[in-house]
Short mmCIF file of C-alpha atoms in Angstrom, two decimals:
data_model
loop_
_atom_site.label_atom_id
_atom_site.label_comp_id
_atom_site.label_asym_id
_atom_site.label_seq_id
_atom_site.Cartn_x
_atom_site.Cartn_y
_atom_site.Cartn_z
CA MET A 1 -9.64 7.33 48.38
CA LEU A 2 -7.01 4.60 48.06
CA GLN A 3 -9.30 2.65 45.73
CA ARG A 4 -9.67 5.70 43.47
CA ARG A 5 -5.87 6.17 43.09
CA GLU A 6 -5.46 2.49 42.20
CA ASP A 7 -8.22 2.82 39.58
CA GLN A 8 -6.39 5.81 38.10
CA ARG A 9 -3.14 3.83 37.89
CA LYS A 10 -4.72 0.87 36.14
CA PRO A 11 -5.21 2.62 32.78
CA ALA A 12 -1.68 4.02 32.99
CA ALA A 13 -0.32 0.56 33.78
CA ARG A 14 -2.26 -0.89 30.86
CA ILE A 15 -0.90 1.78 28.52
CA ALA A 16 2.64 1.23 29.77
CA GLY A 17 2.22 -2.52 29.27
CA ALA A 18 0.95 -1.99 25.73
CA VAL A 19 3.88 0.31 24.95
CA LEU A 20 6.38 -2.23 26.31
CA LEU A 21 4.73 -4.98 24.28
CA ALA A 22 4.89 -2.86 21.13
CA LEU A 23 8.54 -1.99 21.77
CA SER A 24 9.43 -5.63 22.28
CA ALA A 25 7.73 -6.51 18.98
CA VAL A 26 9.77 -3.81 17.22
CA ALA A 27 12.96 -5.08 18.85
CA ALA A 28 12.13 -8.64 17.80
CA ALA A 29 11.58 -7.49 14.21
CA GLU A 30 14.89 -5.63 14.23
CA ASN A 31 16.66 -8.72 15.56
CA ALA A 32 15.14 -10.97 12.88
CA ALA A 33 17.58 -12.80 10.65
CA PRO A 34 18.90 -10.57 7.88
CA ILE A 35 17.46 -11.15 4.43
CA SER A 36 19.84 -13.03 2.15
CA GLU A 37 20.94 -11.88 -1.28
CA THR A 38 19.14 -14.84 -2.87
CA HIS A 39 15.95 -13.74 -1.08
CA TYR A 40 16.35 -10.21 -2.49
CA ALA A 41 17.10 -11.71 -5.91
CA ALA A 42 13.86 -13.72 -5.72
CA ALA A 43 11.95 -10.51 -4.93
CA ARG A 44 13.61 -8.69 -7.86
CA GLU A 45 12.80 -11.60 -10.17
CA LEU A 46 9.15 -11.58 -9.09
CA LEU A 47 8.84 -7.83 -9.61
CA ALA A 48 10.44 -8.14 -13.06
CA THR A 49 8.09 -11.01 -13.95
CA MET A 50 5.16 -8.90 -12.78
CA ASN A 51 6.44 -6.05 -14.98
CA VAL A 52 6.06 -3.68 -12.05
CA ALA A 53 8.13 -0.95 -13.73
CA GLU A 54 5.63 -0.68 -16.60
CA THR A 55 2.66 -1.07 -14.28
CA LEU A 56 4.00 1.80 -12.18
CA ARG A 57 4.20 4.01 -15.27
CA VAL A 58 0.63 3.18 -16.34
CA THR A 59 -0.66 3.53 -12.79
CA SER A 60 0.95 6.97 -12.56
CA GLU A 61 -0.97 8.06 -15.65
CA MET A 62 -4.22 6.69 -14.19
CA ALA A 63 -3.50 8.48 -10.89
CA ALA A 64 -2.91 11.75 -12.75
CA ASP A 65 -6.18 11.32 -14.63
CA THR A 66 -8.03 10.55 -11.39
CA MET A 67 -6.48 13.61 -9.75
CA ILE A 68 -7.64 15.76 -12.67
CA ARG A 69 -11.11 14.20 -12.68
CA GLN A 70 -11.45 15.05 -8.98
CA ASN A 71 -9.96 18.53 -9.44
CA PRO A 72 -10.54 19.70 -13.06
CA VAL A 73 -8.54 22.89 -12.45
CA LEU A 74 -5.43 20.69 -12.74
CA ALA A 75 -6.24 19.62 -16.33
CA PRO A 76 -3.85 22.12 -17.97
CA TYR A 77 -1.07 20.76 -15.74
CA ARG A 78 -1.43 17.08 -16.65
CA ASP A 79 1.96 17.12 -18.38
CA VAL A 80 3.56 18.73 -15.31
CA ILE A 81 2.02 16.10 -13.03
CA LEU A 82 3.27 13.31 -15.31
CA GLU A 83 6.74 14.88 -15.45
CA TRP A 84 6.82 15.11 -11.65
CA GLN A 85 5.72 11.48 -11.34
CA ALA A 86 8.33 10.38 -13.88
CA SER A 87 11.01 12.24 -11.94
CA PHE A 88 10.14 11.15 -8.43
CA LEU A 89 7.91 8.08 -8.64
CA ASN A 90 9.85 6.09 -11.20
CA TRP A 91 11.09 2.51 -11.01
CA GLU A 92 14.72 3.51 -10.51
CA THR A 93 13.72 5.50 -7.42
CA LEU A 94 11.29 2.97 -5.99
CA GLU A 95 12.82 -0.40 -6.92
CA ALA A 96 14.91 -0.91 -3.77
CA SER A 97 11.92 -0.08 -1.54
CA TYR A 98 9.66 -2.44 -3.49
CA VAL A 99 12.25 -5.25 -3.31
CA ASN A 100 12.53 -4.75 0.47
CA LEU A 101 8.76 -4.67 0.83
CA TYR A 102 8.29 -7.98 -0.98
CA ALA A 103 11.32 -9.63 0.65
CA GLU A 104 9.98 -8.74 4.10
CA ALA A 105 6.41 -9.84 3.30
CA PHE A 106 7.18 -13.18 1.62
CA SER A 107 9.68 -15.95 2.16
CA GLU A 108 12.16 -16.68 -0.61
CA GLN A 109 10.21 -19.85 -1.45
CA GLU A 110 6.91 -17.95 -1.63
CA LEU A 111 8.47 -15.38 -3.95
CA ARG A 112 9.70 -18.15 -6.24
CA GLU A 113 6.25 -19.81 -6.25
CA MET A 114 4.61 -16.50 -7.10
CA THR A 115 7.10 -15.99 -9.94
CA ARG A 116 6.24 -19.42 -11.32
CA PHE A 117 2.54 -18.59 -11.16
CA TYR A 118 2.92 -15.23 -12.92
CA ARG A 119 4.77 -16.98 -15.74
CA THR A 120 1.72 -19.18 -16.46
CA PRO A 121 -1.02 -18.03 -18.88
CA VAL A 122 -3.46 -17.42 -16.00
CA GLY A 123 -0.77 -15.56 -14.06
CA ARG A 124 0.01 -13.34 -17.07
CA LYS A 125 -3.70 -12.68 -17.56
CA SER A 126 -4.11 -11.73 -13.90
CA LEU A 127 -1.27 -9.23 -14.25
CA THR A 128 -3.01 -7.51 -17.15
CA LYS A 129 -6.53 -7.66 -15.70
CA LEU A 130 -5.97 -6.89 -12.00
CA PRO A 131 -4.94 -3.21 -12.39
CA GLU A 132 -7.98 -2.60 -14.61
CA LEU A 133 -10.26 -4.44 -12.17
CA MET A 134 -8.85 -2.55 -9.19
CA ASN A 135 -9.40 0.75 -11.00
CA LYS A 136 -13.00 -0.21 -11.82
CA ALA A 137 -13.55 -1.41 -8.24
CA ALA A 138 -12.25 1.93 -6.92
CA ALA A 139 -14.66 3.76 -9.25
CA ILE A 140 -17.53 1.62 -7.94
CA GLY A 141 -16.59 2.46 -4.35
CA GLU A 142 -16.25 6.15 -5.23
CA SER A 143 -19.70 6.08 -6.87
CA TYR A 144 -21.34 4.41 -3.86
CA ALA A 145 -19.65 6.87 -1.50
CA ARG A 146 -20.79 9.84 -3.62
CA ASP A 147 -24.36 8.48 -3.82
CA ASN A 148 -24.49 8.09 -0.03
CA LEU A 149 -22.72 11.32 0.90
CA PRO A 150 -25.97 12.93 2.15
CA ALA A 151 -26.28 10.14 4.73
CA LEU A 152 -22.74 10.85 5.95
CA GLN A 153 -23.47 14.57 6.15
CA MET A 154 -26.64 13.88 8.15
CA MET A 155 -24.76 11.55 10.52
CA ILE A 156 -22.09 14.20 11.11
CA GLU A 157 -24.73 16.88 11.72
CA GLU A 158 -26.49 14.62 14.24
CA ARG A 159 -23.23 14.11 16.13
CA ALA A 160 -22.25 17.82 16.08
#
């Protein structure tokens, strides 16, 4: 009987330990050195070099078209979707969040190195080709998923 109670406490103790570990990681992240203005400036410079504002606009149009392709009933509302995206998912709204995201993910030096790369001919080419390649790669994945949907349905039916 005593052994059984101890066995029941072990998972609870493990969970409590995991929670404490996670909380200490969050606290450590919150206590990390604040990001300097020059670090933020490096992130802004990178995003400007990458032309993220324009990429965001083009990506929004592609997302609207994908949404309509997946749900053709939305086709007459394409202009409404684009207007909504322009109002709420625009660069002015998202810039500060993007700058924070990049500043937290990369050191100031890394941001500067990336900026240098994107200013080279190969870097510029990658900026123009990568969104197109990612869109095509997503379409490939979507096609493979669609082609193999019967297998997923069968696997779900077997489990149910």
